[in-house]
mmCIF file of C-alpha atoms in Angstrom:
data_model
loop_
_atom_site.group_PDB
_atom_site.id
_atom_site.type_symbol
_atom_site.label_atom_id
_atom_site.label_comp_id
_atom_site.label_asym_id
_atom_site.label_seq_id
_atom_site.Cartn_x
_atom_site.Cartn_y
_atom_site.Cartn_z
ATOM 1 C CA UNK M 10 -78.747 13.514 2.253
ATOM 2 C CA UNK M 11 -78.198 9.965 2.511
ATOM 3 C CA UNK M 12 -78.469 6.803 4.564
ATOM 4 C CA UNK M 13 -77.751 4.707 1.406
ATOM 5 C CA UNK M 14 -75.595 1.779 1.935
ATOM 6 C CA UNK M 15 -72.272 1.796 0.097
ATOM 7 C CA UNK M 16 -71.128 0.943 -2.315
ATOM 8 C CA UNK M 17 -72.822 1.029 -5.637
ATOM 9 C CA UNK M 18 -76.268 -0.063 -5.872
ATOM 10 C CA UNK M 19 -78.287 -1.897 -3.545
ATOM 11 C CA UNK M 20 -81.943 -3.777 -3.092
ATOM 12 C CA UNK M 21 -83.599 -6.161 -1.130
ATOM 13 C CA UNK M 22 -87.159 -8.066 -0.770
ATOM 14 C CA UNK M 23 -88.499 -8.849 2.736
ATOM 15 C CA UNK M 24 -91.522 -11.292 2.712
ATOM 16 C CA UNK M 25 -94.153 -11.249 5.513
ATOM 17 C CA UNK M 26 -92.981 -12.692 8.578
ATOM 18 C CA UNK M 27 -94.725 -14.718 11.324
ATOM 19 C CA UNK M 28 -98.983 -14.926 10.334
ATOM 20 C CA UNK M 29 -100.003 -15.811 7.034
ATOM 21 C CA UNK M 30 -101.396 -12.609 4.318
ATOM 22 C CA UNK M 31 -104.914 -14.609 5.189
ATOM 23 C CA UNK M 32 -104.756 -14.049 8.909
ATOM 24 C CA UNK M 33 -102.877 -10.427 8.688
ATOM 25 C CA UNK M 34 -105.019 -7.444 9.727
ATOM 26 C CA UNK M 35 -106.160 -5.484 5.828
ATOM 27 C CA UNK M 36 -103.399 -3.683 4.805
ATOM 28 C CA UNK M 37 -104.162 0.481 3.845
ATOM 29 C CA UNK M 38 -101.702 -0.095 0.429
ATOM 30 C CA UNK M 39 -98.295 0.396 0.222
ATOM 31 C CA UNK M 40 -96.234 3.904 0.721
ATOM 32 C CA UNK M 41 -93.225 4.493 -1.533
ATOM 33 C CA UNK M 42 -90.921 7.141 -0.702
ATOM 34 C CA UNK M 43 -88.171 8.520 -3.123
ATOM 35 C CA UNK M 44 -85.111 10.635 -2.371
ATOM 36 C CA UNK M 45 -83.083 12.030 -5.279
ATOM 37 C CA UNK M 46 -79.726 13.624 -3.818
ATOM 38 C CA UNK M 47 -76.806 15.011 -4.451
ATOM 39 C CA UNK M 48 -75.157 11.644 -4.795
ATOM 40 C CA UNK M 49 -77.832 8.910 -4.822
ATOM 41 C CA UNK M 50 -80.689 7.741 -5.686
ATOM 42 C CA UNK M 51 -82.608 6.271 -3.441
ATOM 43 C CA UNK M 52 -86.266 4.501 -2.981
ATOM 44 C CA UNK M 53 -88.033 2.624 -0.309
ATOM 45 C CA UNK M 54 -91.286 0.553 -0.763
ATOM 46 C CA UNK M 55 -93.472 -0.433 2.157
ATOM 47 C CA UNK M 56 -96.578 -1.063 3.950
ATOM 48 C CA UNK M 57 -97.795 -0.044 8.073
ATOM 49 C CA UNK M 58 -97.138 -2.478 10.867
ATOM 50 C CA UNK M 59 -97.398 -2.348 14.333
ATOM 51 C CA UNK M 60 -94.793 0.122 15.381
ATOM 52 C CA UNK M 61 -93.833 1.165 12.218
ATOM 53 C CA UNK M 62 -93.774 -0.130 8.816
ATOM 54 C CA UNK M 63 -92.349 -3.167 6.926
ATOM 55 C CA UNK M 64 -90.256 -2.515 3.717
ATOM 56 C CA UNK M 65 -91.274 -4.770 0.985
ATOM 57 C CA UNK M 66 -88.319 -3.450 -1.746
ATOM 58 C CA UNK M 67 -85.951 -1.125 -2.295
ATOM 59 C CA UNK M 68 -83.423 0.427 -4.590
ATOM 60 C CA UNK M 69 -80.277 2.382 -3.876
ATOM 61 C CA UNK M 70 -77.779 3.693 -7.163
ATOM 62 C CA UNK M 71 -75.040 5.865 -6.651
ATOM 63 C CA UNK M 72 -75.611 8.972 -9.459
ATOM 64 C CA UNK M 73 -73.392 11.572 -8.487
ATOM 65 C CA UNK M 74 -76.427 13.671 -9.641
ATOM 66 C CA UNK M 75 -74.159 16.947 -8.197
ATOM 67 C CA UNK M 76 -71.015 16.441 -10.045
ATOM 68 C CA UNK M 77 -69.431 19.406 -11.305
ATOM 69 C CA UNK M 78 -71.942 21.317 -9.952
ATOM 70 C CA UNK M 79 -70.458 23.569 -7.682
ATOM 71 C CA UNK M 80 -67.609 24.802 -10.300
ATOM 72 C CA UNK M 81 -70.286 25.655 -13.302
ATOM 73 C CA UNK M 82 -73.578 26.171 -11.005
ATOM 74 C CA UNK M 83 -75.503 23.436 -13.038
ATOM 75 C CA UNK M 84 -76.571 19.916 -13.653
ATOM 76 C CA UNK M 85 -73.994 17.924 -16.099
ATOM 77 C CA UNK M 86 -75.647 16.069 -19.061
ATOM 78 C CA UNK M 87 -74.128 12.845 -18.100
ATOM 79 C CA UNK M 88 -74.706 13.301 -14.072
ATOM 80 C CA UNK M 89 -78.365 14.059 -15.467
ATOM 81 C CA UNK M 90 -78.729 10.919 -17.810
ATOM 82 C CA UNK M 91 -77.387 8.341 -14.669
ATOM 83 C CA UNK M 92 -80.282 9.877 -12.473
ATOM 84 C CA UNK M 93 -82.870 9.556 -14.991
ATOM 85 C CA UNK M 94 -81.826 6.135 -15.954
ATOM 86 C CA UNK M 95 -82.064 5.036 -11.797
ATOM 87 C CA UNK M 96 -85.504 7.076 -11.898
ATOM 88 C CA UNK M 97 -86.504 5.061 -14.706
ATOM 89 C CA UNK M 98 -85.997 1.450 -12.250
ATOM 90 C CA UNK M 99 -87.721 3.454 -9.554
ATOM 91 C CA UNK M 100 -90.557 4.463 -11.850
ATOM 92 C CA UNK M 101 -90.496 0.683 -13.158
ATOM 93 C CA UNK M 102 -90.793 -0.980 -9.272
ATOM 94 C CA UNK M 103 -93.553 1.783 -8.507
ATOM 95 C CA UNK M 104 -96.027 1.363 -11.350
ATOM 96 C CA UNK M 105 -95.605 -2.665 -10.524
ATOM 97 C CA UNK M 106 -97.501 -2.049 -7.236
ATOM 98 C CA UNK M 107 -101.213 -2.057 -6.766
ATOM 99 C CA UNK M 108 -102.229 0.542 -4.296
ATOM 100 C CA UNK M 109 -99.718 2.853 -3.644
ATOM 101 C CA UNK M 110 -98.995 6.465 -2.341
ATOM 102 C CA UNK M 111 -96.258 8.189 -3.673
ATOM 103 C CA UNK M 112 -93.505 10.857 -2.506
ATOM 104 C CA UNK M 113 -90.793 11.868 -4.667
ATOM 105 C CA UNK M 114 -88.504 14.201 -3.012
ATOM 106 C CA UNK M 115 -85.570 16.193 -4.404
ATOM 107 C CA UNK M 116 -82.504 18.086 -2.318
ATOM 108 C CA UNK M 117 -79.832 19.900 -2.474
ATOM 109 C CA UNK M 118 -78.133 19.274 -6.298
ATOM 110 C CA UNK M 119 -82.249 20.249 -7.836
ATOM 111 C CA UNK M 120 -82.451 23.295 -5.040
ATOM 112 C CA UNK M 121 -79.452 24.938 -6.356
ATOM 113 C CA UNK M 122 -78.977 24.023 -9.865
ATOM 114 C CA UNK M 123 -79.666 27.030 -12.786
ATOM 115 C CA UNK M 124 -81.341 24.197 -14.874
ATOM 116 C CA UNK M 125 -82.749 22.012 -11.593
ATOM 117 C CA UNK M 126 -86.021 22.885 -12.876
ATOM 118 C CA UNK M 127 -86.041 21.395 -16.483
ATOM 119 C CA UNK M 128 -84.096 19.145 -15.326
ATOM 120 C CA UNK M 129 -87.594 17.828 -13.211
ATOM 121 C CA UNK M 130 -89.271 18.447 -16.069
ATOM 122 C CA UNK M 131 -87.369 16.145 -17.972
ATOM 123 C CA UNK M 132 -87.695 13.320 -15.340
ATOM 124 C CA UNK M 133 -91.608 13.269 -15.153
ATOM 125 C CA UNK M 134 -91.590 12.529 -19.218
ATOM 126 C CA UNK M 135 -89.122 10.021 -18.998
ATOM 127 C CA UNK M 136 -89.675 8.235 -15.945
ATOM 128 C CA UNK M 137 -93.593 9.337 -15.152
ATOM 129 C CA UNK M 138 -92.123 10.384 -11.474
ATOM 130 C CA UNK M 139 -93.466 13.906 -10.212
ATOM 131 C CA UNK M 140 -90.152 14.926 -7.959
ATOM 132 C CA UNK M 141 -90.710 17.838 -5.432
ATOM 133 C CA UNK M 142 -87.658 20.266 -4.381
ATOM 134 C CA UNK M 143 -88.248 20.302 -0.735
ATOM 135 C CA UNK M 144 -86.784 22.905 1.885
ATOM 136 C CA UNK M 145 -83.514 22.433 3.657
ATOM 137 C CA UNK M 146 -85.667 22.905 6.644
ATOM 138 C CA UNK M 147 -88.094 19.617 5.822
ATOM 139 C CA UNK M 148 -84.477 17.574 4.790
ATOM 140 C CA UNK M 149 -83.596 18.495 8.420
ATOM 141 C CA UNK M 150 -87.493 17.638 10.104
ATOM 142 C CA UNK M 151 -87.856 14.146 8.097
ATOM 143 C CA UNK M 152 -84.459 13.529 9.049
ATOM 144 C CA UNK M 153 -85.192 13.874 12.589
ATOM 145 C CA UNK M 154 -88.541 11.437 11.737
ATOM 146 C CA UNK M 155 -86.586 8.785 10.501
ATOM 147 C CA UNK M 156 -83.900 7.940 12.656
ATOM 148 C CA UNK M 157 -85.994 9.145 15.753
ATOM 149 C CA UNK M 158 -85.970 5.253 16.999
ATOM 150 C CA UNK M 159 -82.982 5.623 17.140
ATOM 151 C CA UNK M 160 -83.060 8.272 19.856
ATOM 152 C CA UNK M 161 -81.538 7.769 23.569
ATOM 153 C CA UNK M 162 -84.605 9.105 25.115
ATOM 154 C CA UNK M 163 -82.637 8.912 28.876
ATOM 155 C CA UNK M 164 -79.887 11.664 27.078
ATOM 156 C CA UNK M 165 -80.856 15.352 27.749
ATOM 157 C CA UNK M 166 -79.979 16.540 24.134
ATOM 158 C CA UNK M 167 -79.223 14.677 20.676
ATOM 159 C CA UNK M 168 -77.977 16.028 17.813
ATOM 160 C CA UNK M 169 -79.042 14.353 14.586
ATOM 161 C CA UNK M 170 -76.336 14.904 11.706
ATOM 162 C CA UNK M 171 -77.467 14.375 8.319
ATOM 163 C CA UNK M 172 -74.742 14.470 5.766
ATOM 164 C CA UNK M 173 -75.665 14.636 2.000
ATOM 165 C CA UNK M 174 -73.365 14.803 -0.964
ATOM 166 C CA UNK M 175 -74.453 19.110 -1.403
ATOM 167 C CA UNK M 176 -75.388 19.674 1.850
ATOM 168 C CA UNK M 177 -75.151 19.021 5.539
ATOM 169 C CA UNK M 178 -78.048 18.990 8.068
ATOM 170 C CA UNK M 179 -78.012 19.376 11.284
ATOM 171 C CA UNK M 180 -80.659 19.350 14.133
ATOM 172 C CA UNK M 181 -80.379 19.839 18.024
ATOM 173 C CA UNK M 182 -82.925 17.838 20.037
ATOM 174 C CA UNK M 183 -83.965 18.835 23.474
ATOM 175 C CA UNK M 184 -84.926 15.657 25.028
ATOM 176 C CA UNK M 185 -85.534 17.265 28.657
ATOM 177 C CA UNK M 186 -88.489 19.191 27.082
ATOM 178 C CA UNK M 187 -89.332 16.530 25.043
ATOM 179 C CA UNK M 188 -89.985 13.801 28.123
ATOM 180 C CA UNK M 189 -93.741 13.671 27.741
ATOM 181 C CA UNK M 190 -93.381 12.961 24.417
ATOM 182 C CA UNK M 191 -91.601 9.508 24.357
ATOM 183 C CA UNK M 192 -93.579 7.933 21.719
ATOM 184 C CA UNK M 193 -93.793 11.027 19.389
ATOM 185 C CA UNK M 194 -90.736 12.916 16.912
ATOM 186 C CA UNK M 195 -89.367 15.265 19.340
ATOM 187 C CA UNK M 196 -89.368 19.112 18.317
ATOM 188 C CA UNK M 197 -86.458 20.471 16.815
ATOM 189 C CA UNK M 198 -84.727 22.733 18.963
ATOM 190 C CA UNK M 199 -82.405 24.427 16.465
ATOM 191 C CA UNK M 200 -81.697 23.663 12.847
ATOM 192 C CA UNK M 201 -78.786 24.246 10.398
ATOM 193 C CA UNK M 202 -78.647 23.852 6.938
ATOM 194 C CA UNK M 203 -75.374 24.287 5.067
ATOM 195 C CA UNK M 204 -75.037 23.677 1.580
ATOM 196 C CA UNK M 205 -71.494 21.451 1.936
ATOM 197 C CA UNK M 206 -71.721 17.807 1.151
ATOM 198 C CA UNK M 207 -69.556 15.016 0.675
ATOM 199 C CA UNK M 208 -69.163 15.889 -3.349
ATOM 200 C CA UNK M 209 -69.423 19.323 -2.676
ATOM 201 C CA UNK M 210 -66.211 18.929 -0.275
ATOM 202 C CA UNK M 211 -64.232 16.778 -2.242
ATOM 203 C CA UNK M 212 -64.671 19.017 -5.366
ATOM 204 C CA UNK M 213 -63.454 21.990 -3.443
ATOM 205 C CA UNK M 214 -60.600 19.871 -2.099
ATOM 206 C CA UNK M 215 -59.244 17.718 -4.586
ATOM 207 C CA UNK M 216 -56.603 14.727 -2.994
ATOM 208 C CA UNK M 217 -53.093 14.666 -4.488
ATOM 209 C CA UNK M 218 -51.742 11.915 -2.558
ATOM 210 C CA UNK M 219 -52.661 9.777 0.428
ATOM 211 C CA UNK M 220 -51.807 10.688 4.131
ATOM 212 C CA UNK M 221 -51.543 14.555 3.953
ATOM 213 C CA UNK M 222 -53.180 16.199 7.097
ATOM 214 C CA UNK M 223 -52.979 19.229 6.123
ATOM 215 C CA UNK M 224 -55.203 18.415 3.801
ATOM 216 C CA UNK M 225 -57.753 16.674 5.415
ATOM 217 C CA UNK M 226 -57.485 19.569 8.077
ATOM 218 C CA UNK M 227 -58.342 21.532 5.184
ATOM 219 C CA UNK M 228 -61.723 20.178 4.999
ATOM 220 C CA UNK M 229 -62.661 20.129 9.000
ATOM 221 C CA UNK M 230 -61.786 23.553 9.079
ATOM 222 C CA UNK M 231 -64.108 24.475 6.235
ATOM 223 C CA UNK M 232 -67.084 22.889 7.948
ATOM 224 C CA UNK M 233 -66.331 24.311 11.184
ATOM 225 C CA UNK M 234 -66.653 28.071 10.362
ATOM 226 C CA UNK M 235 -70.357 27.822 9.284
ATOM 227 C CA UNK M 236 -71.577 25.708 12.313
ATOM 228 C CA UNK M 237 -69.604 27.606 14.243
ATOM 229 C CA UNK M 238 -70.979 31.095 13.119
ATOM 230 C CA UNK M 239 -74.421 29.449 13.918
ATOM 231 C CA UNK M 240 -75.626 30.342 17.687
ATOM 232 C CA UNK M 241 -79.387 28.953 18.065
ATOM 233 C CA UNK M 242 -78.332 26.091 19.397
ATOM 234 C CA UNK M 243 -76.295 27.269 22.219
ATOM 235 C CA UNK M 244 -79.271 27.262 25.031
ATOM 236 C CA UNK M 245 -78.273 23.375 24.627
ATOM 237 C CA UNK M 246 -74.431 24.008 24.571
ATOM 238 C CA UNK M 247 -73.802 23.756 28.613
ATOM 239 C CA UNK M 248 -75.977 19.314 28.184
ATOM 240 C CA UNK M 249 -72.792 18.478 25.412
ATOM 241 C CA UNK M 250 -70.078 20.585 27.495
ATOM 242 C CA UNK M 251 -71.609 18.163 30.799
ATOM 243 C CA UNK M 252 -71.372 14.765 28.456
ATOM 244 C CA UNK M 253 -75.117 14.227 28.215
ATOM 245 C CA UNK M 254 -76.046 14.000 24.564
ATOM 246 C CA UNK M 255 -75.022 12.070 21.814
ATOM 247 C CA UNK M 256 -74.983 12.212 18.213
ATOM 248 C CA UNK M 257 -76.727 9.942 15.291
ATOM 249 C CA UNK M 258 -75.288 10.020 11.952
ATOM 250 C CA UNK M 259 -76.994 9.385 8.962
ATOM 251 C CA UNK M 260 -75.190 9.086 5.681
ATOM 252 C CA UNK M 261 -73.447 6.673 3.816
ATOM 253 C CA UNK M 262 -70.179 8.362 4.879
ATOM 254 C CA UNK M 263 -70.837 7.666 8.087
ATOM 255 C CA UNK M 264 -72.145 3.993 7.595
ATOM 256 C CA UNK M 265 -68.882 3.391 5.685
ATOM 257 C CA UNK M 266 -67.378 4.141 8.813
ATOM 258 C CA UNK M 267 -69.159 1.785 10.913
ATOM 259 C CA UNK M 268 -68.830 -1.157 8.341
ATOM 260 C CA UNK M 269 -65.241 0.066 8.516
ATOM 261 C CA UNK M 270 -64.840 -0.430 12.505
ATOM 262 C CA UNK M 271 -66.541 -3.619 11.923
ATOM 263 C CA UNK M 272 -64.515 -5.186 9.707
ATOM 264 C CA UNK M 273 -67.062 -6.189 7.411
ATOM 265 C CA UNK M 274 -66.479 -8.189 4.283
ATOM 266 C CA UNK M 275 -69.676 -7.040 3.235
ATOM 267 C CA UNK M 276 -72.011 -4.139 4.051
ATOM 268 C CA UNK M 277 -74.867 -5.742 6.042
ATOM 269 C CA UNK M 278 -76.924 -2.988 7.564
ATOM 270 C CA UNK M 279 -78.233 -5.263 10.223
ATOM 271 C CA UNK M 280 -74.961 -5.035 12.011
ATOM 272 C CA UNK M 281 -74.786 -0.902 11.412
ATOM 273 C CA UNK M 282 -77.821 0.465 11.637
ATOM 274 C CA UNK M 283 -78.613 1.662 15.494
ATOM 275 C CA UNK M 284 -74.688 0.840 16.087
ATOM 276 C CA UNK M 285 -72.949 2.828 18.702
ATOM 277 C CA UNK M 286 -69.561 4.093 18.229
ATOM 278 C CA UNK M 287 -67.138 6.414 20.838
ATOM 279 C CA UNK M 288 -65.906 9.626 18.883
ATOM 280 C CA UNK M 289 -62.435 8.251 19.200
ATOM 281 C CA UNK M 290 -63.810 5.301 17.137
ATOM 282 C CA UNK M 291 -64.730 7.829 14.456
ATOM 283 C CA UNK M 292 -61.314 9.351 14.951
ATOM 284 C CA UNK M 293 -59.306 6.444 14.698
ATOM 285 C CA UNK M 294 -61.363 5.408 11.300
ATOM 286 C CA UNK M 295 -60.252 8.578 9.899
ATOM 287 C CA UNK M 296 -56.679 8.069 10.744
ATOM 288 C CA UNK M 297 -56.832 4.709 9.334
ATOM 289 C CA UNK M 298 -58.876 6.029 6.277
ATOM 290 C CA UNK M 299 -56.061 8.883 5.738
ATOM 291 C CA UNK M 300 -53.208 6.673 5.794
ATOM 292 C CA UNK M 301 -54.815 4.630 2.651
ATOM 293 C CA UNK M 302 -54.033 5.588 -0.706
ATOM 294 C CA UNK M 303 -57.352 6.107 -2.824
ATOM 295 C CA UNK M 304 -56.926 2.830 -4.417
ATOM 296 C CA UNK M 305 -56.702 1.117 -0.684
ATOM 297 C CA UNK M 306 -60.047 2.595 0.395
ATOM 298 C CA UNK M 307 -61.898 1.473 -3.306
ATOM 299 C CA UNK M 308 -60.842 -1.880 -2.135
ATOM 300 C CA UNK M 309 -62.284 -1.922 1.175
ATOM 301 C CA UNK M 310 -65.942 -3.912 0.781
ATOM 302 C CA UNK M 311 -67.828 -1.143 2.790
ATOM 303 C CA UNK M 312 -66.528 1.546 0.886
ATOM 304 C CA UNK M 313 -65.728 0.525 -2.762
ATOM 305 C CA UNK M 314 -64.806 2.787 -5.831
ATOM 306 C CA UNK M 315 -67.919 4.925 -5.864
ATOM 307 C CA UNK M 316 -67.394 6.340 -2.229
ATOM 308 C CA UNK M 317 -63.572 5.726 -2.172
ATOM 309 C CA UNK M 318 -62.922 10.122 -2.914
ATOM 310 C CA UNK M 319 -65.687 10.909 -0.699
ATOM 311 C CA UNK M 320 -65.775 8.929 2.441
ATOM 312 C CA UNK M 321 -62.712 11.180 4.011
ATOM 313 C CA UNK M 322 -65.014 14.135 2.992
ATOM 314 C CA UNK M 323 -67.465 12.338 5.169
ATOM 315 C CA UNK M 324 -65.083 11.553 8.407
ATOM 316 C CA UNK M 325 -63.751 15.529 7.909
ATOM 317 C CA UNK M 326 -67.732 16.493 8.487
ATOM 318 C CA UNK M 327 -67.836 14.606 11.499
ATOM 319 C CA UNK M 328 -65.101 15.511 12.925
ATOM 320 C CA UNK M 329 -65.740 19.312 12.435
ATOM 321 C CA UNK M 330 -69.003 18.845 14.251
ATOM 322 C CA UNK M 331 -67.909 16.811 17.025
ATOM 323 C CA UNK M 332 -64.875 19.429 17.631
ATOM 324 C CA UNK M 333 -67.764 22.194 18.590
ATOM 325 C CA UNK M 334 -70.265 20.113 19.546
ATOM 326 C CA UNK M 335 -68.715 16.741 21.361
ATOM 327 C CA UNK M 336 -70.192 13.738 22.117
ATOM 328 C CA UNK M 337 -68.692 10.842 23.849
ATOM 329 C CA UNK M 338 -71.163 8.689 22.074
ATOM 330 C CA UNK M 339 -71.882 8.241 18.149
ATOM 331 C CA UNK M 340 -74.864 6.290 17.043
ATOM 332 C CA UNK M 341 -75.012 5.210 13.370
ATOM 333 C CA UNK M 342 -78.567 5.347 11.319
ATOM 334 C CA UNK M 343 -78.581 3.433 8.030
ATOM 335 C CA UNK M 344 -81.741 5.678 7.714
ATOM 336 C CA UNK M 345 -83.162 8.556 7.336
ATOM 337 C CA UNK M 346 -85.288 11.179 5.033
ATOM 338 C CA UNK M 347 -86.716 7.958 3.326
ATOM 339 C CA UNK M 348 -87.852 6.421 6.047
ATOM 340 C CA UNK M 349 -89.040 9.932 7.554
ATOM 341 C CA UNK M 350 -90.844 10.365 4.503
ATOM 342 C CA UNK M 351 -92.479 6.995 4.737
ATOM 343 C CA UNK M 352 -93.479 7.956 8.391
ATOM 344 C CA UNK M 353 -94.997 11.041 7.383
ATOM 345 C CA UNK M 354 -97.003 9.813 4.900
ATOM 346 C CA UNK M 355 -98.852 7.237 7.233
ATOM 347 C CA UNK M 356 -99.389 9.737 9.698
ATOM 348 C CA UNK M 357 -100.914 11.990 7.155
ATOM 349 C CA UNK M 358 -103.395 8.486 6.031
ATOM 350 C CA UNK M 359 -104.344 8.166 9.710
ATOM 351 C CA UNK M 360 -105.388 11.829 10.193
ATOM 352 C CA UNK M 361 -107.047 11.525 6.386
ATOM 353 C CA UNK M 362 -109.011 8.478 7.941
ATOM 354 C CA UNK M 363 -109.544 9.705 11.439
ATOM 355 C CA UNK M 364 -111.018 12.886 10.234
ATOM 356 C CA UNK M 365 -113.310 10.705 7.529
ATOM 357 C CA UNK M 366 -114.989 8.797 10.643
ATOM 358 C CA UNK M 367 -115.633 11.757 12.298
ATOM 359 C CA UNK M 368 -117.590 13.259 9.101
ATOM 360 C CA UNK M 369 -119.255 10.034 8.813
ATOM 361 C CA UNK M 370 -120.274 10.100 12.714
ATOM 362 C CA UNK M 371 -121.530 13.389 12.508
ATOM 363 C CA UNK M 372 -123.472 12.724 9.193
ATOM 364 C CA UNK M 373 -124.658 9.831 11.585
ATOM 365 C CA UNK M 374 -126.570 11.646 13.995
ATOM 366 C CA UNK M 375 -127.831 14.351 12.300
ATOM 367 C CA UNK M 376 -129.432 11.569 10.028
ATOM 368 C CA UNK M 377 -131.053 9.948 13.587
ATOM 369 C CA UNK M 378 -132.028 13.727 14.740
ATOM 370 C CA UNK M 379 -133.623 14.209 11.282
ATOM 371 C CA UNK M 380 -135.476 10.492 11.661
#
């Protein structure tokens, strides 16, 4: 799953804003969070704020960690080596910090890979990073966790799709019987997990030429059958048939697509991250997408040679979901399980430091009722 900006590799440094360090309330450390996918590698550094959190680095390489995967069911010794070698410069930035907690997270490519597991094994004694395989159903829940500020909490429904380079998330939102819980990550009312990505996609169908339809058709019609074989969701079906939820995207097939629209002549996620797009924005960035020949789209700054097979993999997701599940509106998150990672891991430290004070009240007064 991704919400890494294309193309290539990316990083950035913010300093402290507004009060000096000196006047700034103590900070609890700093919380790293690191997502290995199918196609990218991805890590955020940061420490709490009010509201939130403020990143203070991060790294993004494109790995292609999935490549040839789905044809011989295992990791490729040179998709393995480019992962291990980004690992390494996560490792590096990591062990640089003083006080930090650490998640490593692995998806899709490690899940279902014959050799996923010594492939781990390898990592932790070459880069010193522990990576955990985590369920298709936490991808989906930290998803949901970090691009829920993104949410229109006046819709009735949302559906947040998460689309990876081996698999696809998706997650239907109830927002009516969410209302009491504005502040809060609203409970998932259905999830679906199917294990179709962007590389996934574009290794089943290969491109012979630019502008075939057919082709492209191809794809939306292979990620409609699962999600449309899947029923949980349908108590929510009757809110999208009315026009009252939207969708948030969160992949770098999807961002591509905004900086596309945009007309950026570089990516700049301040201007596409929280952006909202009609679906016949996303349609008409396919079209446009299509009619380029794979050289074109390598040459367009928000897509670049690294996404330039896989970004019509990405628009052919989208489009199959919004063809069962329409939504007028389309709001783009350049975030996602990082971030909901990062979240997690805070609210995990304030229950750890809650549930110390308590201990240490208690311990309080039986030491006056013993006095």
């Amino acid at each position: 799953m991704s919400d890494a900006p294309p193309p290539g590799e990316r990083h950035r440094t913010e300093r402290p804003q507004g009060a000096s360090a000196r006047h700034r309330p103590r900070s609890d450390g700093l919380y790293a969070a690191l997502d290995l996918g199918t196609n990218n590698c991805r890590l955020l550094i940061a420490e709490r704020s009010p509201g939130g959190f403020r990143v203070v680095d991060a790294y993004s390489r494109i790995v292609r960690l999935g490549e040839g995967l789905s044809q011989t069911g295992r990791l490729q010794p040179a998709a393995m080596d480019r992962a291990v070698a980004a690992l390494k410069v996560c490792g590096d930035r990591i062990r640089r910090r003083e006080r930090i907690k650490v998640r490593a997270i692995a998806t899709q490519a490690c899940r279902a890979a014959e050799n996923g597991g010594e492939f781990l094994d390898r990592v932790e004694r070459e880069s010193g990073l522990r990576l955990e395989i985590i369920t298709p159903q936490e991808e989906a829940r930290l998803s949901v966790a970090g691009s829920v500020n993104l949410l229109d909490r006046s819709g009735r429904a949302a559906l947040v799709l998460d689309v990876g380079g081996g698999s696809t998330e998706l997650s239907w939102l109830d927002l009516d019987a969410n209302r009491k819980n504005q502040a809060g990550v609203p409970s998932i009312h259905a999830w679906l997990s199917i294990p179709i990505g962007v590389v996934t996609l574009a290794e089943r169908f290969p491109e012979f030429g630019p502008g075939d339809p057919a082709w492209f058709r191809s794809m939306v019609e292979a990620i409609k059958a699962p999600v449309a074989a899947f029923d949980r969701a349908n108590g929510l079906r009757s809110v999208f048939d009315a026009g009252e939820a939207h969708l948030i995207g969160t992949s770098g097939a999807i961002t591509s697509l905004a900086g596309l629209f945009l007309n950026l002549p570089r990516y700049d996620r301040s201007k596409v991250d929280g952006l909202w797009l009609t679906r016949d924005d996303c349609d008409a960035m396919a079209d446009r997408l299509l009619r380029q020949s794979p050289a074109q789209r390598a040459a367009e700054p928000c897509i670049g040679p690294d996404r330039a097979d896989l970004v019509l993999a990405g628009a052919a997701i989208l489009q199959a979901v919004q063809e069962l599940w329409p939504c007028a509106r389309v709001r783009v998150a350049d975030r996602g399980l990082r971030e909901g990672v990062l979240l997690s891991m805070m609210a995990e430290s304030n229950g750890s430091r809650r549930s110390r004070r308590r201990r240490r009240g208690v311990a309080a007064r039986q030491a006056r009722a013993a006095a």
